[in-house]
Coordinates of C-alpha atoms in Angstrom, one line a residue:
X1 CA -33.0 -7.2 24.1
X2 CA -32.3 -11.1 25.3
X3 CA -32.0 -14.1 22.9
X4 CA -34.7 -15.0 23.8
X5 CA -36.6 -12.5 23.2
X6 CA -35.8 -12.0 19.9
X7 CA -36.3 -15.6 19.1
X8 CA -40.2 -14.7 20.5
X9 CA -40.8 -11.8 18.1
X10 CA -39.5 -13.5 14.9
X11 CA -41.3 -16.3 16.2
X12 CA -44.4 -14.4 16.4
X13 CA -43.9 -12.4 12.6
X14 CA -42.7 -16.2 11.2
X15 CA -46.6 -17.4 11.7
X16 CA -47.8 -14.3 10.4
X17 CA -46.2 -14.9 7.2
X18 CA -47.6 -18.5 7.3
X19 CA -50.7 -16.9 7.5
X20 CA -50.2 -14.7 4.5
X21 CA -49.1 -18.0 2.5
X22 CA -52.2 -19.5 3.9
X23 CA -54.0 -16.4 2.4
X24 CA -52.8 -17.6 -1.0
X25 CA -49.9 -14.3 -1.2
X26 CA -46.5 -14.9 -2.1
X27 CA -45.3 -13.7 1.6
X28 CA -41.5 -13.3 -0.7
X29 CA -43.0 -11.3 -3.5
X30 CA -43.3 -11.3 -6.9
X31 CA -42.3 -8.7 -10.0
X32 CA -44.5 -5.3 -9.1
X33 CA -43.5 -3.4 -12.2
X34 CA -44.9 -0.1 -13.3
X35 CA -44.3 1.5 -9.8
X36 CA -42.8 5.4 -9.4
X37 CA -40.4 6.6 -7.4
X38 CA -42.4 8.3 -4.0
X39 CA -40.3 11.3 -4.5
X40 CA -41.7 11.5 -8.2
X41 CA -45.5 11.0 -6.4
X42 CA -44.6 13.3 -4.1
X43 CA -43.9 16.0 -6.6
X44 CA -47.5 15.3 -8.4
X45 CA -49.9 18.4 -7.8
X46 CA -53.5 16.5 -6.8
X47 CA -56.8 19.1 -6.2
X48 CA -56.4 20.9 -2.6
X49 CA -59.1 20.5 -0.5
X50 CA -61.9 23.1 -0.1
X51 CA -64.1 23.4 3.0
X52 CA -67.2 21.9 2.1
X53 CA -67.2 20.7 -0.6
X54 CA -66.6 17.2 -2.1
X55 CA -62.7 16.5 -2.6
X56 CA -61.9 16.1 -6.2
X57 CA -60.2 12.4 -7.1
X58 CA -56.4 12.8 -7.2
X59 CA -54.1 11.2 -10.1
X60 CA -54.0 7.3 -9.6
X61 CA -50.4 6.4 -8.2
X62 CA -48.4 3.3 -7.5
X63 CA -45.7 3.1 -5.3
X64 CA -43.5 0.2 -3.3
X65 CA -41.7 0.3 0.1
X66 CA -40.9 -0.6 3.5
X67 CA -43.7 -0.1 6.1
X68 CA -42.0 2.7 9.0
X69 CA -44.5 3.7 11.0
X70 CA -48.1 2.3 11.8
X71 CA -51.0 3.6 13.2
X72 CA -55.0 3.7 13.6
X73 CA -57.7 1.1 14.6
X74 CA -61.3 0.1 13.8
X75 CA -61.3 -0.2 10.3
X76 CA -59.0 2.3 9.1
X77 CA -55.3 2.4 9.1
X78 CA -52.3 4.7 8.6
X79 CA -48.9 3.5 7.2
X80 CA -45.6 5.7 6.2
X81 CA -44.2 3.8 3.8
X82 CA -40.6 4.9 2.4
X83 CA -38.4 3.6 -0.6
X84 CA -34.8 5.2 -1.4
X85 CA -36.4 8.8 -2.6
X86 CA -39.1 9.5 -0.2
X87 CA -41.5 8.8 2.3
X88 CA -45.7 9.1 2.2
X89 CA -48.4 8.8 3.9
X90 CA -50.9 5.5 2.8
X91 CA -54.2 5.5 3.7
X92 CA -56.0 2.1 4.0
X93 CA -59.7 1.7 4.9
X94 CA -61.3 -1.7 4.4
X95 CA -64.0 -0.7 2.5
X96 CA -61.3 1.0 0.0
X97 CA -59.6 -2.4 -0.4
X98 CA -62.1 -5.3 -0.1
X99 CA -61.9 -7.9 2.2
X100 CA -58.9 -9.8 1.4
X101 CA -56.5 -6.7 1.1
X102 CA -58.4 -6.2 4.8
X103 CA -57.4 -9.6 5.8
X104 CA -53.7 -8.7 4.9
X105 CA -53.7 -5.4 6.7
X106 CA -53.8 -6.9 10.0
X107 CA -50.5 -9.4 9.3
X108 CA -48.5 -6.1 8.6
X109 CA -45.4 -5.4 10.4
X110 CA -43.0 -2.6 10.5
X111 CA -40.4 -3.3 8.1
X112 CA -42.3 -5.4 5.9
X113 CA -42.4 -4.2 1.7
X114 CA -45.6 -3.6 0.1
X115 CA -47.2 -2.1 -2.8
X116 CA -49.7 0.4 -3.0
X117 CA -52.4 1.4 -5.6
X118 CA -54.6 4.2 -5.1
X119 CA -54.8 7.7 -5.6
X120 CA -53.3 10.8 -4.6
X121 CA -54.8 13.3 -2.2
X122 CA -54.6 15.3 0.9
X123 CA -56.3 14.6 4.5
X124 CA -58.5 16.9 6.0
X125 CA -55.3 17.6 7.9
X126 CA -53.9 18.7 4.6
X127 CA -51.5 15.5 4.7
X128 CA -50.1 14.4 1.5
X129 CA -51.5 10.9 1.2
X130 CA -51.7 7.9 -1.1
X131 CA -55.4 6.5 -0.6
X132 CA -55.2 2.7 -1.3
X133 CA -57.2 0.7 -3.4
X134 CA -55.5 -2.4 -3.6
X135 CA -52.3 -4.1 -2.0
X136 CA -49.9 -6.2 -3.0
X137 CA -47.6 -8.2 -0.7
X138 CA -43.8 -7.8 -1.5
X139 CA -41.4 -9.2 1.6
X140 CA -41.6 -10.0 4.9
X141 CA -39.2 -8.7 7.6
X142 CA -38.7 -11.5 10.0
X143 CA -36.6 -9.6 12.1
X144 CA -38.0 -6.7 14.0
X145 CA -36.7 -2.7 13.2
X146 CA -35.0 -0.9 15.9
X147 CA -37.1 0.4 18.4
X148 CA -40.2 3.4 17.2
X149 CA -37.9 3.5 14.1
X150 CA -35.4 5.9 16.0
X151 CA -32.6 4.0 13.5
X152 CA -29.9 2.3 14.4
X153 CA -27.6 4.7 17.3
X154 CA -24.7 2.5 18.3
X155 CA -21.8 3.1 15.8
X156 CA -20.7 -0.2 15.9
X157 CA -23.7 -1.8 14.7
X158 CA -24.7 0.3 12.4
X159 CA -21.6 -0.7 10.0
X160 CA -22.0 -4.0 11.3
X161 CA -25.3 -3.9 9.9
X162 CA -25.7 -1.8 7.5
X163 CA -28.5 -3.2 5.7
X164 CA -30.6 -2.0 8.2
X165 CA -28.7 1.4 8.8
X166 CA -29.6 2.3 5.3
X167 CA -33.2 1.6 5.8
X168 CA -33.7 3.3 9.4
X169 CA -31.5 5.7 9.2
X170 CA -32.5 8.0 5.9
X171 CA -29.4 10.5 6.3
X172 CA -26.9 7.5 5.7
X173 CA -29.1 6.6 2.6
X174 CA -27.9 9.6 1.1
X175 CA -24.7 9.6 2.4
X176 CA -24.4 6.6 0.0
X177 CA -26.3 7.8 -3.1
X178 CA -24.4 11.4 -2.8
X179 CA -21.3 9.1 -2.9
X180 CA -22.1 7.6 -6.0
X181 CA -23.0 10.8 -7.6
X182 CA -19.8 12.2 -6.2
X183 CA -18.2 9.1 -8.1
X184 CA -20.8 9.6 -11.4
X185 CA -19.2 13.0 -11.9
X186 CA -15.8 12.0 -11.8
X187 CA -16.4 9.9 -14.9
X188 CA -18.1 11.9 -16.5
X189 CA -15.4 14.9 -16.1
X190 CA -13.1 12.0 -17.2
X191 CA -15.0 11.3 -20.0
X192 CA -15.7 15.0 -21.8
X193 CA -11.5 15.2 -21.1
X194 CA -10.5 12.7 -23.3
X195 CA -9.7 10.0 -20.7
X196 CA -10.5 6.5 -20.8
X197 CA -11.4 4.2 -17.8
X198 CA -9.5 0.9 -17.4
X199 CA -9.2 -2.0 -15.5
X200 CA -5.6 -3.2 -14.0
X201 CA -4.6 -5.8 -11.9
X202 CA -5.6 -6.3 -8.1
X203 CA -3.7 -9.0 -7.6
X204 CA 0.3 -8.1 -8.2
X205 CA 3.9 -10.3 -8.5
X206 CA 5.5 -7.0 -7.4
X207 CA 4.0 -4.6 -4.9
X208 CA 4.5 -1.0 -6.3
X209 CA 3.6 2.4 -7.2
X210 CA 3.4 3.3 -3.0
X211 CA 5.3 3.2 0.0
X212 CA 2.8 0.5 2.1
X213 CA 2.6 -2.9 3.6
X214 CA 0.9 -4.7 1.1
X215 CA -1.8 -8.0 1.9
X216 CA -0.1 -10.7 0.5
X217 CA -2.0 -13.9 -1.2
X218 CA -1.0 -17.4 -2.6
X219 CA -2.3 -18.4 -5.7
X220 CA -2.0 -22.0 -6.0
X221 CA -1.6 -23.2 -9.4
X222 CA 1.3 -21.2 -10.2
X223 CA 2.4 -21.6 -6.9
X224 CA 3.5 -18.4 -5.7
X225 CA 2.6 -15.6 -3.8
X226 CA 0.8 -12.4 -5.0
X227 CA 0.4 -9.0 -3.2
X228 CA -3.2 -6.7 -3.4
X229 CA -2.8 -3.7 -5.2
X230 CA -1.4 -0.8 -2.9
X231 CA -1.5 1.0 -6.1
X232 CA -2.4 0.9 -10.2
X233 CA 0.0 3.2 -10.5
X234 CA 2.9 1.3 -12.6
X235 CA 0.4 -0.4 -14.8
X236 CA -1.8 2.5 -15.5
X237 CA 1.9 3.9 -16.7
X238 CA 2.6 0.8 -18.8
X239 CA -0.5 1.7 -20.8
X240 CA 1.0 5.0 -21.6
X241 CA 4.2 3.3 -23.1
X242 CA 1.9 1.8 -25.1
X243 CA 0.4 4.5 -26.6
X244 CA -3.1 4.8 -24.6
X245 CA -2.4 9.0 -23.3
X246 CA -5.4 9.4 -21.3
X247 CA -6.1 6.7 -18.8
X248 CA -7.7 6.8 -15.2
X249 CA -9.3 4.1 -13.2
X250 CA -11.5 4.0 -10.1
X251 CA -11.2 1.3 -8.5
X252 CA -10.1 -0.5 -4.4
X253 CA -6.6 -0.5 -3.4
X254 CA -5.5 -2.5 -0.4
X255 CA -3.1 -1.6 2.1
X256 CA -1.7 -3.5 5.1
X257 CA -1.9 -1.0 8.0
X258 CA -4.3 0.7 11.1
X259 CA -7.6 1.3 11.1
X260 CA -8.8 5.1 12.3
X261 CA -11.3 7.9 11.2
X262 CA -9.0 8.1 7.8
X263 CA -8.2 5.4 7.1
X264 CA -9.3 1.9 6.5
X265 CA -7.6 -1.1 4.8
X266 CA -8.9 -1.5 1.5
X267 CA -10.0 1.7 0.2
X268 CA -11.1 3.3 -3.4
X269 CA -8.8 5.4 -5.4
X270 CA -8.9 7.6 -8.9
X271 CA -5.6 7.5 -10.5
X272 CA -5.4 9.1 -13.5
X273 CA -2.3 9.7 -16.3
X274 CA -2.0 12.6 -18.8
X275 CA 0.7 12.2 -21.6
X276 CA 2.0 15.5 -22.2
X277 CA 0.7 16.9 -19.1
X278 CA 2.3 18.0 -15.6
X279 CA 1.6 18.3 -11.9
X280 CA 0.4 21.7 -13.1
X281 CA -2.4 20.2 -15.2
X282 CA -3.3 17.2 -12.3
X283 CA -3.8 20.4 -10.3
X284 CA -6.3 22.0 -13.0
X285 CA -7.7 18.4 -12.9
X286 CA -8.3 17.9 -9.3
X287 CA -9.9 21.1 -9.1
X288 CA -12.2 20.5 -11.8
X289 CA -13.5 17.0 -10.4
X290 CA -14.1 18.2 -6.6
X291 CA -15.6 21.2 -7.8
X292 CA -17.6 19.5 -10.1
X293 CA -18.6 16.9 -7.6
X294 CA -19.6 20.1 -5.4
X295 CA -22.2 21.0 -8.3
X296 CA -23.7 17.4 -8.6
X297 CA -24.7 16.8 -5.1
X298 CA -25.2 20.3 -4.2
X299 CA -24.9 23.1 -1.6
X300 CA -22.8 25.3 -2.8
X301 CA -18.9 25.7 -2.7
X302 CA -19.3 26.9 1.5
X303 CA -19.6 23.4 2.8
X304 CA -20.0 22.7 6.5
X305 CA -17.4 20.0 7.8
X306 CA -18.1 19.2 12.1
X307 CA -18.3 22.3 13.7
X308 CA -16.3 24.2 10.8
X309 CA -17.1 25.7 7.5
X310 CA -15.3 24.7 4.5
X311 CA -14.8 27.1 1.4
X312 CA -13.8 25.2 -1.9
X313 CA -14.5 28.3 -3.9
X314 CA -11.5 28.2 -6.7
X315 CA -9.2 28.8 -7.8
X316 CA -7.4 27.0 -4.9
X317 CA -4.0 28.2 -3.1
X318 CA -0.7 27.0 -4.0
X319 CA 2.2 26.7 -1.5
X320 CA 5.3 25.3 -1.6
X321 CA 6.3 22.7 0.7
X322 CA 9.7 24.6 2.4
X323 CA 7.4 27.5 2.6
X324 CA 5.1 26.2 4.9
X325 CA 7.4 24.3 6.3
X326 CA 9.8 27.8 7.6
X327 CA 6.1 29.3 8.4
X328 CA 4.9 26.8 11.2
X329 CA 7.7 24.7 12.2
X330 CA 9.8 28.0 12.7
X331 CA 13.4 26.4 11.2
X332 CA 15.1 26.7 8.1
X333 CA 15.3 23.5 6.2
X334 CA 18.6 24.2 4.7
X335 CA 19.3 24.7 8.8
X336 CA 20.0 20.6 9.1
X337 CA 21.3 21.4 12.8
X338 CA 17.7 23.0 13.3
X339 CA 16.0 20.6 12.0
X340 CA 17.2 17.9 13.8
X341 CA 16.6 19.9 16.9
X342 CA 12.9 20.9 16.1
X343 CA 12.6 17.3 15.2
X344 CA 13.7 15.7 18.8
X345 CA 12.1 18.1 20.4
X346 CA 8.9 16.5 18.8
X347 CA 10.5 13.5 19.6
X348 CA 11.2 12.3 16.2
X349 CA 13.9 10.2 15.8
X350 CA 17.0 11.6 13.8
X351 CA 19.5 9.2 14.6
X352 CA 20.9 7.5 11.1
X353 CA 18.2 8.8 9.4
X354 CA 17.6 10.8 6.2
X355 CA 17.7 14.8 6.2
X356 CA 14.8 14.6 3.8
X357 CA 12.6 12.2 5.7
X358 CA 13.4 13.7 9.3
X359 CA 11.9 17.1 7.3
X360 CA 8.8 14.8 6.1
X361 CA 8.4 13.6 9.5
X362 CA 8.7 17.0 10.7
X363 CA 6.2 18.1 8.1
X364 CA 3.7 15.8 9.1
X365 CA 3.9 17.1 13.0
X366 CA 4.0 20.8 12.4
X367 CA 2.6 21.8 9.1
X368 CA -0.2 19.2 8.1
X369 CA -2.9 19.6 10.7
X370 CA -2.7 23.7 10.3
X371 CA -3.6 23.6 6.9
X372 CA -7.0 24.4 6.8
X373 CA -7.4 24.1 2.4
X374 CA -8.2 23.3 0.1
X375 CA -4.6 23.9 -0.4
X376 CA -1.9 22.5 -3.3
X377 CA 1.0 22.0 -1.2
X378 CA 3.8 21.8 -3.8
X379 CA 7.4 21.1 -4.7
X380 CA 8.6 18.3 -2.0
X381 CA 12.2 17.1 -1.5
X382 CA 13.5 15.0 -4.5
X383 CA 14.2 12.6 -1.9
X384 CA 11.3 11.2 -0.7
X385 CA 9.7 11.1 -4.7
X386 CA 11.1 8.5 -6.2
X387 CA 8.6 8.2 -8.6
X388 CA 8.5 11.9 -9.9
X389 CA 10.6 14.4 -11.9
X390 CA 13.1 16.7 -10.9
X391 CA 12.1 19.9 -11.1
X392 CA 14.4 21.8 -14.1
X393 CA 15.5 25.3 -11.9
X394 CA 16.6 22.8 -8.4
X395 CA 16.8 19.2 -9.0
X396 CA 16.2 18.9 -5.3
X397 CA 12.7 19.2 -5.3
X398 CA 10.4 16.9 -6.8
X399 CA 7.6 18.4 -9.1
X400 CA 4.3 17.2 -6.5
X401 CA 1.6 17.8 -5.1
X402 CA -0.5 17.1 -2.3
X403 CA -3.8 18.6 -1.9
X404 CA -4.9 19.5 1.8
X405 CA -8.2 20.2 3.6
X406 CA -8.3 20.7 7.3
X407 CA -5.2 18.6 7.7
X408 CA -6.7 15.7 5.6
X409 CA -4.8 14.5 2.6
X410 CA -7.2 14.0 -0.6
X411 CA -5.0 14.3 -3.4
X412 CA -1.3 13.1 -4.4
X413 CA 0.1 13.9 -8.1
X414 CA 3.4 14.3 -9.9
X415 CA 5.1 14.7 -13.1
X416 CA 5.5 11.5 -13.6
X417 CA 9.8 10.1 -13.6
X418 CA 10.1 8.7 -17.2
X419 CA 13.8 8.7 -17.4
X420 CA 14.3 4.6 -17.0
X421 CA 18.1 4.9 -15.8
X422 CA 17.3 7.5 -13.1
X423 CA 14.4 5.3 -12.0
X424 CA 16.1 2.3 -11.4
X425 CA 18.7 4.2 -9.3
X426 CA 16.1 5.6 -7.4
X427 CA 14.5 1.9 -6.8
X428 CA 17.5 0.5 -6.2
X429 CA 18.3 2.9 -3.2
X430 CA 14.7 3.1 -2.0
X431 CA 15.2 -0.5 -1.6
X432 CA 18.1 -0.7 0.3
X433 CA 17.0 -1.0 4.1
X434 CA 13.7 -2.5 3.2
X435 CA 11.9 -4.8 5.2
X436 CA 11.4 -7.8 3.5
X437 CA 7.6 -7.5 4.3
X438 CA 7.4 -3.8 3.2
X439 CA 5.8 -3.0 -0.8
X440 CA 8.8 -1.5 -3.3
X441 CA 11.0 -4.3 -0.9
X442 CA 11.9 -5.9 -5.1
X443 CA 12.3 -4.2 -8.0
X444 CA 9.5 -4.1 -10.7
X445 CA 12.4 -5.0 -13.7
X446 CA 9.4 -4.9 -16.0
X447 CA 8.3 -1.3 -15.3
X448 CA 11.8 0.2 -15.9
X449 CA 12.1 -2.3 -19.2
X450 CA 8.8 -0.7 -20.0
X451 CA 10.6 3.1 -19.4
X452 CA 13.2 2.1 -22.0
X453 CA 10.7 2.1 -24.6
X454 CA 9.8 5.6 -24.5
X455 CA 6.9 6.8 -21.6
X456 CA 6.2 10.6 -22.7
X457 CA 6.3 13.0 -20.5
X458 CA 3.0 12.9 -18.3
X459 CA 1.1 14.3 -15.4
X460 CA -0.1 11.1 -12.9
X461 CA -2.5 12.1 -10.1
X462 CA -4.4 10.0 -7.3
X463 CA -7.2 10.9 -5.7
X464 CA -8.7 9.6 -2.3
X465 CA -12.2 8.9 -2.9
X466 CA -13.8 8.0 0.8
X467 CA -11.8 10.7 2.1
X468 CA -13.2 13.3 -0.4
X469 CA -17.0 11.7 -0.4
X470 CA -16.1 11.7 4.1
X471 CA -15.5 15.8 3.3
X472 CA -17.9 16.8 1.0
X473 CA -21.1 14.7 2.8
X474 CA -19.7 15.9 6.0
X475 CA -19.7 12.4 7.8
X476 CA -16.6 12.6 10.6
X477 CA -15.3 9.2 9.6
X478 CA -14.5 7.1 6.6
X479 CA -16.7 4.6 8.0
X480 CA -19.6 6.3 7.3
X481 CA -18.7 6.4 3.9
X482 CA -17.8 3.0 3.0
X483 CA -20.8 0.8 2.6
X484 CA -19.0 -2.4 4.5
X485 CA -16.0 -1.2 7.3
X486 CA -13.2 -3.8 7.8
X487 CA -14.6 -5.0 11.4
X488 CA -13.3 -7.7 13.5
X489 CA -15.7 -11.1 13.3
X490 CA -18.0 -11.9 15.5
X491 CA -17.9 -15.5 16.8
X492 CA -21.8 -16.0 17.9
X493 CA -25.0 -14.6 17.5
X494 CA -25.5 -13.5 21.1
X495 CA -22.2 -11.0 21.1
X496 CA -24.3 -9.5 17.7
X497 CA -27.5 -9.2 19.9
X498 CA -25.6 -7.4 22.2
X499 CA -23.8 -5.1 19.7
X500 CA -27.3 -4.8 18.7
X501 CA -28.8 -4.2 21.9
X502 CA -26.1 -0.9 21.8
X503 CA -23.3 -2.6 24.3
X504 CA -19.9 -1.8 23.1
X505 CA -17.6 -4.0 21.4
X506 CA -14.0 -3.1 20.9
X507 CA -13.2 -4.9 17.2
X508 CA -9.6 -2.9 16.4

């Protein structure tokens, strides 16, 4: 659609809301209170209609939403009109509603919000149908729907605009809302364990708790530079120092790197700390939330995920890390020489480089993608932990997990390092090499000071929220999870028409 044609139909639904105001309506709306939800109205049980005989008056109802689809002539009209639960039929018929509700039916559009009034009944069709008695004006949509209300198509446009993807398009509407229940059960879990929710900083002196490129920000009183959280994870341990032994927080983390189907820059998190606790118990934990979530939206523990079927029945597999690693990259990792060779073969680059990241690497390539989960892939080289505990019976693996579902990484956990002398070794060599830009490039002196005053033992864990909501709603990318996508800007009004129109834009 041209520019100038969508500057002609706004045109033509701007007089018609001058008309409205001439009509002595709000055309903007006013407080409409009392109204039910139509999936509420829609659950009502009004008389059935018998053949011949004289249909019994239904239960008065009243109900608000947007105008989707139109029909009828002469002097009676048809609207489906939809709100976040439902949709219903409306029956209008000017007799029903008087001359001025009449002389408002003709300046409807699709899109526009209205209230209804009447009562509830069937057609002769046997049509569920709200038959109107009165009207009352509540917004008008200036800007025409997508066409016959097919919803929004193009990918790009509908995170670009989401506002009307959520309207058009019911399936993403409860994408959303299953989201939030998804994130509604998690605190409540929380909650009937003991936890507490808190709030730490977003904005950071020292970028820490994750191996990431931070965004970095200038605040200019103080004059210096702060870093977006890549992580809560220091602070949320601070609090345990200090006495608080359940604490968890949801909340966005912010990391400087690509954009894909997994992954985009500023994404929402669950950590969550248990004094006294260990991976062990962040694995009884994870498994409680997600299987929890599975109850609240519903479906059953068989979930479908693309073309696949997903089965988080528990209690989950547990495998250790070498284990998997022997099974599909075929080499035994106390084998460096084989390593290395599986490794370049993959074209990984060995050369003055760690055994135990050329095995993560390796890991990554070989092992991650064939894990079809949910799986608790545990016990990872010491090395490449530097925030976690030694396991007791080989101090060169790292008590962690990571929790796997077809390939996808949802969960990350640990017994958390509180031994304040080991951890500042382990800082001090993680930093050496560092880029400058790079997070954990300075030490966080505070966090090891806060070590030397006693952190008990604890189990930390993490938890990927958009992945998790992007597996359990089934929705192939994290962008149709997250409510507003990172996208590039777009510098004028006629590239968004032609987004809009469905041409393709390339904005990574």
């Amino acid at each position: 659609m041209s520019e100038e044609s969508r500057d002609g139909l706004e045109a033509v639904r701007a007089e018609k809301l001058r008309k409205i105001a001439d009509l002595g309506i709000d055309p903007w709306g006013r407080r409409f209170d009392d109204h039910r939800a139509i999936a509420a109205v829609r659950a009502l049980e009004p008389p059935k209609p018998v053949e011949g005989e004289t249909p019994e008056p239904g239960p008065a109802v009243r109900i608000a939403g947007r105008i989707m689809l139109r029909r009828g002539q002469g002097k009676v009209v048809f609207l489906e009109v939809r709100d976040w639960t439902e949709r219903i039929q409306v029956f209008i018929g000017k007799k029903q509603v008087g001359d001025a509700g009449w002389a408002l039916v003709d300046l409807l559009d699709l899109g526009d919000l209205i209230g209804v009034d009447g009562a509830l009944g069937y057609t002769k069709t046997g049509e569920l149908t709200v038959f109107a008695t009165a009207l009352t004006f509540l917004g008008k949509s200036l800007t025409p729907p997508p066409e016959k209300w097919h919803g929004l198509t193009d990918q790009e446009v509908r995170y670009r605009r989401r506002y009307v993807d959520l309207y058009t398009n019911p399936e993403s509407l409860q994408t959303f809302l299953g989201r939030s229940t998804i994130v509604r059960t998690f605190r409540k879990v929380m909650e009937e364990r003991g936890f507490v929710e808190v709030e730490t900083p977003t904005m950071q002196a020292v970028a820490g708790g994750a191996a990431a490129r931070p965004f970095v920000t200038h605040h200019n009183t103080l004059d210096i530079d702060l870093f977006l959280r890549i992580a809560p994870e220091l602070y949320l341990k601070r609090l345990l120092v200090g006495g608080m032994e359940r604490v968890f927080e949801i909340g966005r983390v912010y990391r400087n790197e690509g954009i894909s189907p997994k992954h985009n820059p500023e994404f929402t998190m669950m950590e969550a700390y248990q004094a006294y606790g260990d991976y062990h118990a962040m694995m009884d934990l994870t498994e409680a939330l997600i299987c929890a979530s599975i109850g609240a939206i519903g479906g059953g523990y068989e979930r479908p995920w693309g073309e696949k079927t997903i089965d988080f029945t528990p209690p989950w597999p547990r495998r250790a890390y070498l284990d998997l690693l022997r099974e599909h990259a075929g080499v035994d990792p106390d084998d460096f020489e084989a390593v290395k060779a599986r490794a370049e073969a993959l074209k990984i680059e060995t050369k003055g480089r760690d055994r135990d990241v050329i095995i993560s690497d390796l890991f990554e390539a070989t092992v991650e993608d064939a894990l079809a989960g949910p799986v608790f892939v545990i016990d990872y080289p010491a090395a490449i932990c530097p925030l976690t505990k030694r396991k007791a019976s080989d101090p060169r693996l790292a008590e962690r997990f990571e929790l796997f579902v077809d390939g996808i990484e949802l969960a990350n956990a640990y017994t958390e390092l509180n031994d304040p002398y080991l951890q500042e070794d382990l800082f001090r060599s993680q930093l050496a090499g560092q880029k400058e830009e790079d997070s954990m490039a300075k030490m966080d002196d505070d966090f090891v000071q806060a070590l030397k005053n006693a952190m008990p033992p604890a189990g930390g864990l993490g938890i990927g929220i958009d992945r998790l909501c992007m597996l359990l709603l089934n929705r192939s990318s994290i962008r149709d999870v997250v409510l507003f996508p990172l996208m590039r800007p777009q510098t004028s009004r006629s590239s968004a028409g032609a987004a809009a129109d469905g041409e393709d834009e390339s904005e990574i």
